[in-house]
Each structure stands twice: as structure tokens, then as C-alpha cells.
Amino acid sequence: MRTKEVEIGVHILARTTVDELAVRAWLNELGAYEYEIPADASDAALIVALAAKQCYMSFQPGLNPNVTKVRSDLCEYLDNILASGHGSVLEHACFTFGINNVSRVFTGEMNRHRAGWAISERSMRFIRFENEIAFWMPTSLRDDPGDDDDLRRRKAESRRIFHEAFDSQVELYGRLMALWDMDDGDKNFAYKKKVTSCMRRIIGMGVATGGVWTGNVRALRHVLAMRCSPAAEEEILHVFSRIAQQMVQSEPMLFGDFNQASGWWAPKYSKV
């Protein structure tokens, strides 16, 4: 076994998809025959708008006798949704993220955001380390052009200690595997699972792991607002700064109010 430094991977695996034929049938059933499905909207933006418009039956003037004027520009309409705090309709659109090589420090922080998220974290009870134990080196310990000599020295020594700590875990984990004959062919899955569950206790929180997280837009906006700020823990800040950039680029109607300044992301509408 060996120690390996790795980098974090962040991937959008899935997102809400709209069935336009079903939407058209549903709109006709509601009597919204004149409403045209916007051609320039992403599926996530569209489902949010449809959910919001049906709340007030505001697809077209006169459908609701109280509504004599409707916004035709979808971008303006969704901006008004965000500005008014009508956040419940954002929960209809979801995004699924595959996040690799994050530590248990990250998952411990991330999994506190349980509301609005589905979580499938990699199991250290079932998954045994075999060839290597990997970890992500914190950005705070990496060299920066602005570092003075003393700070550069401290960072270098800290990185050396990190490697020493993980090398120790590799050595001790290997001794436990040999002690319990984990590579013997006569050991069944139940035995291996029990021993693997026991051995994981000597692995530190910095070990690289990963999982799949699915969040609705309301929950995602909340986590971005909380975890892309100067007060956020550095690893979750690293991950969600990358997610913020992806969401602003791919879903400007739902995340376009997020702006980056001095390395941090902040929304114009924080409470939705």
C-alpha cells in the first residue's frame, strides 16, 4: 500500500428534465391554451416557472379573473420569484452531483445540510483500502506567490507531517489486514465486511472518499450562500465555489444573481 495525494472532482451527473408533450397536455387541461412554452428556458428554469404560474393561474390574462397582466419575459419572471422569496417553487428542480476525493471533513460539513438533499456517501464499512490511502492536501498548506519565507517553511513542514501521518496509517492498516488474513481466499464477504468495519477506525478524517448528492434549487442556493463565504471551512468552500461557477454559467435564470467578489460568491437574493 502507499499514500497518494489527489485532487477533488466535481461533476453534474443529472438534472431535472421536462416532458414538453405532457406539459402541453397539462396546460390545455388548465385552460392555458395561449401559453407558449419558452424555447430559451432550461428544463430546470421551466419547471420552476410552471410551478409558480400555476399557483396563481397566471399563464395568461383572464385565466384567473384577478390577473389582468402577466410577465412574458421568463428571466424577469424568475427574477421576481427570487426577489419575492417565493422559494418553495424552486424545490421542483433538482441537480445531482458526483463529488470525488473529498474528505470526511467535507462530508461531515456537507451532510449537515440534510433538508432538500439526497445523500449517498461511499461506505468505509464495505470498501476496503487495498493499494493506497489517498488524501486531498488543503489549499491553505499549498504554496502561494505571496508567501514569505517563514510561511513557506511552515507550509512545507506541515505537508511533510501530513504525508508522515498518512504513511503511518498505510503501514498500520496493512498490518491489520495481514493479522486478520484478509487476502486469504477462504474468507467470505461477511467476514471481510466485519473486519473492514473494524479497521476503518484507524483512518483519519482526511482520507479521500466521495459520494452522490442531489439537491433541489432552493437547498442548493442555501448551501452556496452559506458555504461560499469567508467563514466557510476551506474544503467545502473549494467544492461549492466550483459548483457556484457551474450553476451560474449553466442556469443563469436561477443562479444569475450570484456574484463573485474577492474570491467569494454571494447572492443578491439570500432568503428564498
Protein backbone atom coordinates (compact mmCIF):
# COMPACT_ATOMS: atom_id res chain seq x y z
CA MET A 1 0.00 0.00 0.00
CA ARG A 2 1.05 3.60 -0.50
CA THR A 3 -0.05 7.17 0.18
CA LYS A 4 -1.32 9.33 -2.67
CA GLU A 5 -2.32 12.98 -2.98
CA VAL A 6 -5.43 13.51 -5.12
CA GLU A 7 -7.49 16.41 -6.43
CA ILE A 8 -11.22 16.86 -5.92
CA GLY A 9 -13.58 16.12 -8.81
CA VAL A 10 -17.00 17.78 -9.10
CA HIS A 11 -19.45 16.57 -11.76
CA ILE A 12 -23.10 17.36 -12.51
CA LEU A 13 -24.48 13.86 -13.13
CA ALA A 14 -28.14 14.68 -13.69
CA ARG A 15 -30.67 17.48 -13.71
CA THR A 16 -34.43 17.90 -13.96
CA THR A 17 -35.85 17.09 -17.40
CA VAL A 18 -39.23 18.36 -18.64
CA ASP A 19 -41.58 16.32 -20.82
CA GLU A 20 -42.96 19.07 -23.09
CA LEU A 21 -45.77 16.90 -24.52
CA ALA A 22 -47.04 16.21 -21.02
CA VAL A 23 -46.66 19.89 -20.12
CA ARG A 24 -48.74 20.90 -23.14
CA ALA A 25 -51.49 18.43 -22.22
CA TRP A 26 -51.44 19.70 -18.64
CA LEU A 27 -51.63 23.35 -19.75
CA ASN A 28 -54.59 22.58 -22.02
CA GLU A 29 -56.32 20.83 -19.14
CA LEU A 30 -55.87 24.01 -17.11
CA GLY A 31 -57.30 26.09 -19.92
CA ALA A 32 -53.97 27.82 -20.62
CA TYR A 33 -54.23 27.29 -24.38
CA GLU A 34 -52.50 30.56 -25.23
CA TYR A 35 -49.42 29.94 -23.10
CA GLU A 36 -46.37 29.16 -25.19
CA ILE A 37 -43.62 27.12 -23.61
CA PRO A 38 -40.47 29.34 -23.71
CA ALA A 39 -37.90 27.99 -26.14
CA ASP A 40 -34.96 29.66 -24.41
CA ALA A 41 -35.52 28.21 -20.93
CA SER A 42 -33.57 25.36 -19.40
CA ASP A 43 -35.70 22.50 -18.10
CA ALA A 44 -34.91 23.48 -14.52
CA ALA A 45 -35.95 27.10 -15.08
CA LEU A 46 -39.07 25.99 -16.95
CA ILE A 47 -40.36 23.64 -14.28
CA VAL A 48 -39.88 26.32 -11.62
CA ALA A 49 -41.79 28.86 -13.75
CA LEU A 50 -44.60 26.41 -14.49
CA ALA A 51 -44.98 25.55 -10.81
CA ALA A 52 -45.06 29.24 -9.87
CA LYS A 53 -47.52 30.25 -12.59
CA GLN A 54 -49.99 27.52 -11.68
CA CYS A 55 -50.01 28.76 -8.08
CA TYR A 56 -51.79 31.91 -9.31
CA MET A 57 -53.08 30.57 -12.64
CA SER A 58 -51.11 33.38 -14.26
CA PHE A 59 -50.24 31.68 -17.54
CA GLN A 60 -52.29 34.19 -19.50
CA PRO A 61 -54.52 37.19 -18.71
CA GLY A 62 -58.07 36.24 -17.76
CA LEU A 63 -57.39 32.64 -16.81
CA ASN A 64 -57.61 33.88 -13.23
CA PRO A 65 -60.13 36.79 -13.10
CA ASN A 66 -57.85 38.57 -10.65
CA VAL A 67 -54.94 38.52 -13.10
CA THR A 68 -55.13 41.01 -15.95
CA LYS A 69 -51.41 41.29 -16.73
CA VAL A 70 -48.63 38.69 -16.83
CA ARG A 71 -44.88 38.87 -17.34
CA SER A 72 -43.94 37.48 -20.73
CA ASP A 73 -40.16 37.60 -20.18
CA LEU A 74 -39.19 34.43 -18.32
CA CYS A 75 -35.94 35.87 -16.99
CA GLU A 76 -37.79 38.82 -15.44
CA TYR A 77 -40.46 36.48 -14.11
CA LEU A 78 -37.97 34.21 -12.34
CA ASP A 79 -36.04 37.19 -11.01
CA ASN A 80 -39.28 38.37 -9.43
CA ILE A 81 -39.76 34.91 -7.92
CA LEU A 82 -36.34 35.18 -6.27
CA ALA A 83 -36.89 38.77 -5.18
CA SER A 84 -40.26 37.98 -3.62
CA GLY A 85 -38.89 34.98 -1.72
CA HIS A 86 -41.30 32.51 -3.32
CA GLY A 87 -38.75 29.79 -2.63
CA SER A 88 -40.99 26.73 -2.44
CA VAL A 89 -41.34 26.56 -6.23
CA LEU A 90 -37.55 26.25 -6.56
CA GLU A 91 -37.78 22.84 -4.91
CA HIS A 92 -39.23 21.26 -8.07
CA ALA A 93 -35.89 21.46 -9.94
CA CYS A 94 -33.03 19.22 -8.82
CA PHE A 95 -29.37 18.67 -9.66
CA THR A 96 -27.27 15.61 -8.88
CA PHE A 97 -23.55 15.97 -8.16
CA GLY A 98 -20.89 13.28 -8.14
CA ILE A 99 -18.10 14.55 -5.89
CA ASN A 100 -14.87 12.57 -5.64
CA ASN A 101 -11.77 12.70 -3.43
CA VAL A 102 -13.30 14.88 -0.73
CA SER A 103 -12.50 14.05 2.87
CA ARG A 104 -14.69 13.05 5.77
CA VAL A 105 -14.17 16.63 6.91
CA PHE A 106 -16.16 17.70 3.84
CA THR A 107 -18.89 15.07 4.21
CA GLY A 108 -19.28 15.91 7.89
CA GLU A 109 -19.87 19.55 6.95
CA MET A 110 -22.00 18.82 3.88
CA ASN A 111 -24.30 16.24 5.43
CA ARG A 112 -25.50 18.76 8.00
CA HIS A 113 -27.42 20.26 5.08
CA ARG A 114 -29.91 17.38 5.11
CA ALA A 115 -33.07 19.29 4.21
CA GLY A 116 -33.61 19.27 0.46
CA TRP A 117 -30.73 16.87 -0.23
CA ALA A 118 -30.46 13.17 -1.00
CA ILE A 119 -27.13 11.74 0.16
CA SER A 120 -25.32 8.55 -0.87
CA GLU A 121 -21.89 8.58 0.71
CA ARG A 122 -19.19 5.99 -0.01
CA SER A 123 -19.14 3.33 2.71
CA MET A 124 -15.95 2.67 4.63
CA ARG A 125 -17.71 -0.25 6.28
CA PHE A 126 -17.89 -2.13 2.99
CA ILE A 127 -15.00 -0.64 0.97
CA ARG A 128 -11.55 -1.83 2.00
CA PHE A 129 -8.37 0.06 1.19
CA GLU A 130 -6.12 -2.13 -0.90
CA ASN A 131 -3.39 -0.40 -2.90
CA GLU A 132 -3.38 3.10 -1.45
CA ILE A 133 -4.83 5.57 1.02
CA ALA A 134 -5.42 8.88 -0.74
CA PHE A 135 -5.99 12.38 0.58
CA TRP A 136 -6.54 15.95 -0.62
CA MET A 137 -3.96 18.48 0.51
CA PRO A 138 -5.75 21.56 1.92
CA THR A 139 -5.32 24.71 -0.15
CA SER A 140 -4.16 26.55 2.98
CA LEU A 141 -1.00 24.40 3.02
CA ARG A 142 -0.10 24.93 -0.63
CA ASP A 143 2.50 27.48 -1.68
CA ASP A 144 1.31 30.88 -2.78
CA PRO A 145 3.41 33.51 -4.62
CA GLY A 146 2.69 35.96 -1.81
CA ASP A 147 4.11 33.72 0.95
CA ASP A 148 7.14 34.97 2.86
CA ASP A 149 9.99 32.60 3.73
CA ASP A 150 8.66 31.74 7.18
CA LEU A 151 5.17 30.90 5.94
CA ARG A 152 6.61 28.84 3.09
CA ARG A 153 8.71 26.89 5.61
CA ARG A 154 5.74 26.22 7.89
CA LYS A 155 3.62 25.02 4.98
CA ALA A 156 6.35 22.70 3.70
CA GLU A 157 6.82 21.17 7.15
CA SER A 158 3.05 20.78 7.55
CA ARG A 159 2.82 18.94 4.24
CA ARG A 160 5.64 16.65 5.34
CA ILE A 161 3.76 15.86 8.57
CA PHE A 162 0.57 15.17 6.61
CA HIS A 163 2.42 12.63 4.49
CA GLU A 164 4.03 11.13 7.58
CA ALA A 165 0.61 10.72 9.22
CA PHE A 166 -0.91 9.03 6.18
CA ASP A 167 2.17 6.84 5.67
CA SER A 168 1.70 5.66 9.26
CA GLN A 169 -1.95 4.82 8.57
CA VAL A 170 -0.95 2.87 5.46
CA GLU A 171 1.60 0.83 7.43
CA LEU A 172 -0.75 0.11 10.34
CA TYR A 173 -3.71 -0.70 8.11
CA GLY A 174 -1.56 -3.17 6.18
CA ARG A 175 -0.50 -4.87 9.43
CA LEU A 176 -4.15 -5.27 10.44
CA MET A 177 -5.03 -6.79 7.06
CA ALA A 178 -2.22 -9.31 7.42
CA LEU A 179 -3.15 -10.07 11.03
CA TRP A 180 -6.71 -10.96 10.03
CA ASP A 181 -5.75 -12.81 6.83
CA MET A 182 -7.86 -10.53 4.67
CA ASP A 183 -6.33 -11.76 1.43
CA ASP A 184 -6.92 -15.45 2.12
CA GLY A 185 -9.29 -16.99 -0.39
CA ASP A 186 -11.35 -18.76 2.27
CA LYS A 187 -12.66 -15.53 3.82
CA ASN A 188 -16.28 -14.76 2.82
CA PHE A 189 -17.87 -11.32 2.35
CA ALA A 190 -19.47 -11.24 5.82
CA TYR A 191 -16.06 -11.80 7.44
CA LYS A 192 -14.37 -9.18 5.26
CA LYS A 193 -17.12 -6.64 5.96
CA LYS A 194 -16.82 -7.12 9.71
CA VAL A 195 -13.03 -6.76 9.72
CA THR A 196 -13.11 -3.82 7.27
CA SER A 197 -15.62 -2.03 9.53
CA CYS A 198 -13.26 -2.51 12.46
CA MET A 199 -10.11 -1.41 10.61
CA ARG A 200 -11.62 1.84 9.35
CA ARG A 201 -11.38 3.27 12.85
CA ILE A 202 -7.67 3.97 12.46
CA ILE A 203 -8.18 6.01 9.27
CA GLY A 204 -8.22 9.79 9.82
CA MET A 205 -10.92 12.19 8.69
CA GLY A 206 -8.68 13.49 5.92
CA VAL A 207 -8.94 10.30 3.86
CA ALA A 208 -10.27 10.78 0.32
CA THR A 209 -13.78 9.50 -0.19
CA GLY A 210 -16.81 10.67 -2.18
CA GLY A 211 -20.46 10.24 -2.97
CA VAL A 212 -23.52 11.46 -4.80
CA TRP A 213 -25.57 14.42 -3.58
CA THR A 214 -28.89 15.52 -5.13
CA GLY A 215 -30.27 18.88 -4.10
CA ASN A 216 -33.24 20.95 -5.17
CA VAL A 217 -32.55 24.50 -6.30
CA ARG A 218 -33.75 26.07 -3.07
CA ALA A 219 -31.47 23.86 -0.97
CA LEU A 220 -28.60 24.34 -3.40
CA ARG A 221 -28.91 28.12 -3.28
CA HIS A 222 -28.88 27.95 0.53
CA VAL A 223 -25.69 25.87 0.64
CA LEU A 224 -23.99 28.10 -1.93
CA ALA A 225 -24.85 31.18 0.14
CA MET A 226 -23.60 29.54 3.35
CA ARG A 227 -20.51 27.75 2.07
CA CYS A 228 -19.08 30.20 -0.47
CA SER A 229 -18.43 32.83 2.19
CA PRO A 230 -15.20 33.76 4.01
CA ALA A 231 -16.46 31.96 7.13
CA ALA A 232 -16.82 28.59 5.39
CA GLU A 233 -14.49 25.62 6.03
CA GLU A 234 -11.88 25.62 3.24
CA GLU A 235 -12.69 22.27 1.59
CA ILE A 236 -16.43 22.80 1.33
CA LEU A 237 -15.68 26.36 0.16
CA HIS A 238 -13.44 24.90 -2.56
CA VAL A 239 -16.15 22.47 -3.72
CA PHE A 240 -19.07 24.88 -3.70
CA SER A 241 -17.15 27.71 -5.29
CA ARG A 242 -16.69 25.35 -8.23
CA ILE A 243 -20.36 24.39 -8.13
CA ALA A 244 -21.36 28.07 -7.99
CA GLN A 245 -19.40 28.77 -11.14
CA GLN A 246 -21.02 25.83 -12.93
CA MET A 247 -24.54 26.80 -11.86
CA VAL A 248 -24.17 30.49 -12.76
CA GLN A 249 -22.93 29.51 -16.22
CA SER A 250 -25.46 26.74 -16.92
CA GLU A 251 -28.55 28.10 -15.11
CA PRO A 252 -28.37 31.92 -15.22
CA MET A 253 -32.14 32.30 -14.72
CA LEU A 254 -31.96 30.50 -11.37
CA PHE A 255 -28.45 31.41 -10.17
CA GLY A 256 -27.58 34.55 -12.11
CA ASP A 257 -27.93 36.73 -9.02
CA PHE A 258 -24.81 35.09 -7.53
CA ASN A 259 -21.78 37.32 -7.98
CA GLN A 260 -18.13 36.65 -7.24
CA ALA A 261 -16.02 39.24 -5.44
CA SER A 262 -12.61 38.79 -3.82
CA GLY A 263 -12.89 35.03 -4.32
CA TRP A 264 -16.28 34.65 -2.59
CA TRP A 265 -19.73 34.07 -4.09
CA ALA A 266 -22.79 35.85 -2.70
CA PRO A 267 -26.42 36.02 -3.91
CA LYS A 268 -28.42 39.19 -4.42
CA TYR A 269 -31.44 37.35 -3.01
CA SER A 270 -30.29 35.42 0.05
CA LYS A 271 -33.65 34.37 1.53
CA VAL A 272 -35.75 32.36 -0.92
